[in-house]
XYZ file of C-alpha atoms in Angstrom:
444
model
C 26.073 30.149 -18.779
C 22.337 30.705 -18.333
C 22.332 28.679 -15.144
C 24.725 31.211 -13.555
C 22.125 33.937 -14.089
C 19.555 31.720 -12.472
C 21.819 31.074 -9.513
C 22.361 34.797 -9.071
C 18.624 35.213 -8.756
C 18.586 32.340 -6.284
C 21.116 33.830 -3.882
C 19.935 37.397 -4.377
C 16.357 36.329 -3.552
C 17.387 36.124 0.094
C 19.953 38.879 0.364
C 18.631 41.644 -1.929
C 18.728 45.011 -0.240
C 15.330 45.995 -1.586
C 13.700 43.397 0.645
C 13.568 43.824 4.387
C 15.014 41.078 6.574
C 11.535 40.485 7.981
C 9.976 39.899 4.576
C 12.850 37.692 3.494
C 12.586 35.410 6.509
C 8.854 35.211 7.348
C 6.147 33.249 5.503
C 3.023 34.985 4.233
C -0.057 35.217 6.457
C -2.377 32.248 6.114
C 0.411 29.758 5.516
C -0.748 27.436 8.308
C -4.223 26.948 6.813
C -2.792 26.506 3.332
C -0.155 24.033 4.477
C -2.755 22.037 6.440
C -5.089 21.771 3.445
C -2.283 20.757 1.101
C -1.045 18.139 3.580
C -4.563 16.694 3.713
C -4.778 16.609 -0.090
C -1.434 14.842 -0.337
C -2.462 12.456 2.452
C -5.514 11.301 0.506
C -3.497 11.179 -2.702
C -0.908 8.894 -1.124
C -3.570 6.822 0.632
C -5.347 6.153 -2.670
C -1.991 5.312 -4.231
C -0.641 3.019 -1.509
C -3.761 1.158 -0.411
C -3.357 -1.185 -3.373
C -0.226 -2.734 -1.868
C -2.032 -3.924 1.286
C -4.742 -5.385 -0.963
C -2.327 -7.281 -3.240
C -2.976 -10.706 -1.639
C -6.782 -10.398 -2.004
C -6.603 -9.082 -5.557
C -4.078 -11.765 -6.516
C -6.341 -14.488 -5.121
C -9.556 -13.187 -6.721
C -8.161 -12.491 -10.186
C -5.392 -15.143 -10.233
C -2.583 -12.662 -10.966
C 1.193 -13.086 -10.998
C 3.612 -10.836 -9.073
C 4.497 -9.175 -12.377
C 0.838 -8.255 -12.970
C 0.573 -6.916 -9.431
C 3.679 -4.845 -10.134
C 1.941 -3.426 -13.203
C -1.109 -2.452 -11.148
C 0.980 -0.872 -8.419
C 3.477 0.789 -10.732
C 3.435 1.585 -14.430
C -0.384 1.668 -14.883
C -0.572 4.524 -12.396
C 2.779 6.186 -12.994
C 2.696 6.432 -16.792
C -0.317 8.721 -16.851
C 0.451 10.386 -13.528
C 3.841 11.449 -14.843
C 2.923 12.433 -18.390
C -0.270 14.309 -17.476
C 1.658 16.186 -14.810
C 3.506 18.295 -17.388
C 0.566 19.918 -19.217
C -1.329 20.340 -15.939
C 1.724 21.986 -14.364
C 1.967 24.332 -17.367
C -1.597 25.384 -16.584
C -0.596 25.834 -12.932
C 2.036 28.378 -13.972
C -0.674 30.329 -15.829
C -3.996 29.812 -14.070
C -5.426 29.184 -10.607
C -3.453 26.529 -8.781
C -6.239 26.254 -6.214
C -8.857 25.046 -8.699
C -6.424 22.709 -10.418
C -5.783 20.994 -7.069
C -9.521 20.764 -6.333
C -10.336 19.296 -9.757
C -7.518 16.778 -9.392
C -8.746 15.808 -5.926
C -12.241 15.077 -7.232
C -10.991 12.968 -10.152
C -8.599 10.704 -8.254
C -11.089 10.225 -5.423
C -13.804 9.089 -7.828
C -11.427 6.766 -9.685
C -10.300 5.159 -6.422
C -13.913 4.536 -5.398
C -14.692 3.091 -8.839
C -11.742 0.696 -8.455
C -13.887 -1.184 -5.967
C -16.219 -2.048 -8.862
C -13.515 -3.610 -11.057
C -14.562 -6.818 -12.801
C -11.042 -8.039 -13.512
C -7.417 -7.135 -14.174
C -8.094 -4.893 -17.202
C -10.847 -2.827 -15.612
C -8.811 -2.373 -12.433
C -5.853 -1.345 -14.583
C -8.007 1.315 -16.282
C -9.283 2.688 -12.976
C -5.712 2.907 -11.667
C -4.825 4.881 -14.783
C -7.681 7.242 -13.876
C -6.269 7.633 -10.369
C -2.915 8.537 -11.897
C -4.449 11.166 -14.167
C -6.326 12.706 -11.244
C -3.346 12.850 -8.918
C -1.135 14.459 -11.575
C -2.295 17.969 -10.743
C -1.877 17.929 -6.971
C 1.865 18.012 -6.323
C 3.210 20.545 -8.889
C 0.522 23.097 -8.013
C 1.011 22.498 -4.264
C 4.785 22.947 -4.526
C 4.337 26.173 -6.481
C 1.851 27.588 -3.958
C 4.115 26.824 -0.992
C 7.111 28.400 -2.736
C 5.084 31.641 -2.787
C 4.160 31.331 0.901
C 7.659 30.577 2.233
C 11.058 32.287 1.678
C 13.898 30.201 0.167
C 15.646 29.258 3.391
C 12.436 28.080 5.057
C 11.154 26.014 2.150
C 12.805 22.698 2.996
C 10.917 22.432 6.284
C 7.693 23.576 4.587
C 8.096 20.966 1.841
C 9.050 18.323 4.412
C 5.858 19.184 6.303
C 3.904 18.767 3.068
C 5.588 15.399 2.617
C 4.106 14.342 5.964
C 1.055 13.704 3.851
C 2.967 10.800 2.343
C 3.497 9.234 5.762
C -0.052 9.998 6.891
C -1.438 8.602 3.640
C 0.670 5.488 4.016
C -0.639 4.979 7.556
C -4.226 5.597 6.490
C -3.939 3.311 3.481
C -2.179 0.499 5.298
C -4.126 0.588 8.584
C -7.517 1.641 7.281
C -7.239 -0.428 4.136
C -6.094 -3.515 6.049
C -8.826 -3.292 8.686
C -11.630 -2.594 6.222
C -10.432 -5.285 3.799
C -10.356 -7.904 6.566
C -13.879 -7.041 7.672
C -15.671 -6.079 4.451
C -13.335 -7.046 1.584
C -10.925 -5.166 -0.656
C -13.674 -3.596 -2.790
C -15.293 -1.775 0.146
C -11.807 -0.674 1.236
C -11.292 1.032 -2.127
C -14.643 2.844 -1.942
C -14.039 3.892 1.669
C -10.764 5.713 0.963
C -12.128 7.385 -2.168
C -15.086 9.212 -0.616
C -13.185 11.519 1.847
C -11.449 13.258 -1.059
C -14.769 14.598 -2.301
C -15.461 16.127 1.111
C -12.006 17.716 1.249
C -12.582 19.263 -2.192
C -15.573 21.155 -0.771
C -13.505 22.398 2.174
C -10.629 23.526 -0.053
C -13.005 25.501 -2.264
C -13.937 27.606 0.772
C -10.625 27.862 2.645
C -7.675 27.607 0.241
C -6.208 30.974 -0.801
C -4.137 31.562 -3.933
C -0.960 33.589 -3.087
C 0.670 36.223 -5.266
C 3.218 34.616 -7.564
C 6.828 35.481 -6.840
C 6.118 37.012 -3.442
C 9.771 36.623 -2.393
C 11.290 37.724 -5.691
C 12.533 41.203 -6.538
C 11.347 41.203 -10.154
C 7.956 40.592 -11.722
C 8.090 37.130 -13.302
C 7.614 36.911 -17.091
C 4.934 34.684 -18.638
C 5.650 30.941 -18.340
C 7.684 29.595 -21.283
C 6.991 26.359 -23.220
C 7.657 23.111 -21.387
C 10.747 22.346 -23.496
C 12.239 25.728 -22.574
C 11.858 24.932 -18.893
C 13.368 21.482 -19.443
C 16.327 23.017 -21.267
C 16.832 25.535 -18.451
C 16.906 22.708 -15.921
C 19.327 20.668 -18.029
C 21.671 23.657 -18.350
C 22.234 23.638 -14.592
C 24.530 20.749 -13.505
C 23.202 20.941 -9.946
C 19.635 20.536 -11.183
C 20.609 17.602 -13.414
C 22.131 15.678 -10.518
C 19.300 16.703 -8.176
C 16.716 15.194 -10.549
C 18.842 12.073 -11.126
C 19.396 11.499 -7.406
C 15.715 12.047 -6.631
C 14.684 9.642 -9.392
C 16.946 6.832 -8.173
C 15.879 7.410 -4.562
C 12.247 7.274 -5.672
C 12.892 4.083 -7.627
C 14.159 2.362 -4.501
C 11.542 3.870 -2.190
C 8.505 2.973 -4.302
C 9.813 -0.475 -5.168
C 10.322 -1.349 -1.512
C 7.212 0.303 -0.096
C 4.783 -1.294 -2.544
C 6.061 -4.793 -1.755
C 6.809 -4.639 1.974
C 3.219 -5.436 3.040
C 3.258 -8.554 0.864
C 6.671 -9.441 2.307
C 5.338 -9.330 5.872
C 2.238 -11.332 4.971
C 4.247 -14.016 3.150
C 7.306 -14.202 5.380
C 5.874 -13.571 8.849
C 2.298 -14.813 8.310
C 0.708 -11.537 9.395
C -2.886 -10.598 8.654
C -3.688 -7.522 6.599
C -4.657 -5.499 9.659
C -1.505 -6.550 11.544
C 0.604 -5.670 8.518
C -1.136 -2.315 8.155
C -0.534 -1.352 11.775
C 3.085 -2.489 11.659
C 3.771 -0.587 8.418
C 2.015 2.503 9.783
C 4.090 2.456 12.952
C 7.531 1.652 11.575
C 7.390 3.357 8.179
C 4.548 5.844 8.661
C 5.100 7.453 12.064
C 8.884 7.132 11.980
C 8.907 8.314 8.373
C 6.987 11.439 9.352
C 9.401 12.195 12.192
C 12.390 11.620 9.925
C 10.963 13.873 7.204
C 10.491 16.775 9.620
C 13.946 16.351 11.140
C 15.535 16.165 7.680
C 13.727 19.299 6.509
C 14.733 21.241 9.627
C 18.343 20.066 9.460
C 18.532 20.792 5.720
C 17.367 24.371 6.331
C 20.006 24.822 9.036
C 22.779 23.439 6.850
C 21.606 25.693 4.001
C 22.601 28.762 6.022
C 26.205 27.767 5.273
C 25.337 26.745 1.716
C 22.784 24.503 0.023
C 25.524 22.010 -0.872
C 25.844 20.847 2.743
C 22.239 19.700 2.794
C 22.773 17.689 -0.393
C 25.831 16.005 1.069
C 23.723 15.029 4.067
C 21.275 13.291 1.701
C 24.149 11.469 0.019
C 25.080 9.762 3.306
C 21.626 8.419 4.156
C 21.592 5.216 2.004
C 24.936 4.110 3.446
C 23.291 4.129 6.877
C 19.857 2.720 6.019
C 20.606 -0.053 3.502
C 22.557 -2.423 5.820
C 19.798 -2.304 8.451
C 17.136 -2.884 5.801
C 18.856 -5.952 4.355
C 19.388 -7.446 7.805
C 15.710 -6.855 8.579
C 14.635 -8.726 5.450
C 16.467 -11.873 6.581
C 15.766 -11.634 10.331
C 14.591 -14.894 11.891
C 11.644 -13.382 13.751
C 9.289 -10.431 13.445
C 10.533 -8.574 16.546
C 14.115 -8.522 15.302
C 12.957 -7.457 11.835
C 10.936 -4.549 13.227
C 13.855 -3.349 15.349
C 16.170 -3.457 12.335
C 13.640 -1.568 10.194
C 13.534 1.374 12.630
C 16.535 3.152 11.080
C 15.381 2.693 7.440
C 11.865 3.727 8.455
C 13.178 6.899 10.093
C 15.548 8.092 7.376
C 14.542 6.221 4.228
C 12.470 9.043 2.694
C 14.335 12.052 4.061
C 15.197 13.127 0.509
C 11.622 14.117 -0.421
C 11.152 17.504 1.268
C 14.663 18.911 0.673
C 14.775 17.897 -3.004
C 11.354 19.399 -3.712
C 12.439 22.599 -1.972
C 15.655 22.733 -4.006
C 13.790 22.372 -7.305
C 11.599 25.339 -6.340
C 14.598 27.355 -5.165
C 16.698 26.656 -8.259
C 13.814 27.411 -10.649
C 12.685 30.881 -11.775
C 9.214 31.857 -10.519
C 7.514 31.415 -13.899
C 8.926 27.884 -14.272
C 8.320 26.460 -10.813
C 5.226 24.321 -11.373
C 6.570 22.860 -14.610
C 9.998 22.260 -13.028
C 8.287 20.412 -10.210
C 6.246 18.402 -12.713
C 9.389 17.422 -14.643
C 10.939 16.206 -11.398
C 7.774 14.308 -10.511
C 7.625 12.871 -14.037
C 11.091 11.384 -13.598
C 10.404 10.101 -10.082
C 7.033 8.613 -10.924
C 7.626 7.343 -14.444
C 10.888 5.670 -13.478
C 10.545 5.348 -9.690
C 6.885 4.488 -9.195
C 6.448 3.085 -12.693
C 9.433 0.764 -12.704
C 10.216 0.168 -9.021
C 7.288 -2.129 -8.095
C 7.408 -3.787 -11.517
C 11.138 -4.553 -11.286
C 10.749 -6.041 -7.815
C 7.830 -8.167 -9.042
C 9.745 -9.402 -12.096
C 12.845 -10.102 -9.991
C 10.745 -12.028 -7.474
C 9.240 -14.189 -10.230
C 12.688 -14.843 -11.723
C 14.133 -15.865 -8.346
C 11.195 -18.080 -7.361
C 12.550 -21.306 -8.926
C 15.723 -20.992 -6.831
C 14.541 -19.381 -3.597
C 10.869 -20.416 -3.418
C 8.999 -18.539 -0.676
C 12.118 -16.456 0.070
C 12.279 -15.054 -3.481
C 10.598 -11.766 -2.571
C 12.984 -11.199 0.362
C 16.010 -11.773 -1.865
C 14.561 -9.547 -4.595
C 14.004 -6.705 -2.122
C 17.543 -7.093 -0.736
C 19.105 -6.831 -4.187
C 16.899 -3.872 -5.016
C 18.053 -1.768 -2.051
C 21.504 -1.455 -3.601
C 20.260 1.014 -6.225
C 20.156 3.585 -3.420
C 23.940 3.886 -3.588
C 23.610 5.142 -7.152
C 21.325 7.919 -5.914
C 23.901 8.911 -3.303
C 26.441 9.574 -6.029
C 24.132 12.061 -7.731
C 23.296 13.893 -4.497
C 27.006 14.256 -3.759
C 27.638 15.568 -7.312
C 24.706 17.986 -6.940
C 26.250 19.387 -3.765
C 29.602 19.760 -5.475
C 27.977 21.604 -8.410
C 26.186 23.969 -6.010
C 29.471 24.694 -4.223
C 31.193 25.455 -7.540
C 28.341 27.723 -8.660
C 28.430 29.604 -5.379
C 32.159 30.146 -5.824
C 31.593 31.462 -9.354
C 28.898 33.840 -8.122
C 31.137 35.277 -5.435
C 33.894 35.730 -7.999
C 31.592 37.612 -10.399
C 30.340 40.113 -7.800
């Protein structure tokens, strides 16, 4: 029952008598600067990742690609190396300076994004996207680990949700900036333009980012980080962690599959330009997504006062609310109706990100946090980002003979239903947390 020992550490981390209430409830000094820098890094990471989707029509026309090939560019080419490289880099993050790992990663993915504008064809662009994936692999696990040492357990969901604002900001920057630049100067200049700012941020982070003491909110000095397989086995031994990872992976599968293809959907179905699509996506899914992420993080933290399981059960309900509106929006007769119907999915569609990242950090021992985060990101990105866009592209191609121009809409509608599978795992995760909490109370 090794996971029971881990859960004891989890609940005692907040309530241990050796820690004052002030220390247990307040973040460490400098957290605002650190959080701001990490949000900016994640913003540029997501911008470099998502800009490709607004450029799909131009790239398809220039290179003569199919939807399946576009799905490969937007999914598995990036995700395969992003996910697999994340594990060894996260292992280093549990041993060495997380600050310099983030900076090095920032430089690599920024350069690879800029070089993507020089691609001569499908293969070279595929290779540059692989480079972007390798570069971005070090940002999230190290960032999650740093924030877990700046914030106490019951304030981490909001902190992680704030970090996830970078996803919404990056989406807005990629869609709006990428669309406007591509319309005026072409998709190649758009790629170069979003790559350069990352190099400037790397210089700023070298001067301003501060590495916190590991395990600042723990009562025991953490041991050296174990091998990756040991961390994986520890995670597997905890039923709550198993369902948390499964639910996050399925939610990521749906989220990435839909987000990568929505710009193309609006261009094909509603005859929007790239700049119009970028502004619409930024408003409905970027701004609303940011608001929803913050509200979800705050509400999750409040529910966690009663028990972490209540926050997980909240996440389990979200797809049942968002999916019907999303499907109706896909088949709306006009753009105004579609945008109104997409408001609810845009607001709550990605609410799972901050709370699930926070729970992985909270359920993991200090010396396993970066690797635990990387294992979660491996699952989300290898399966979610890697397969989501590809599956939608393949499904769209398969449905084309029957549905013609409406094939992508039908493919996206079918694909939303996988979100219900994720709900099951979030509900089971909450139930496992409730059972573990009962066992802990019975053993004390």
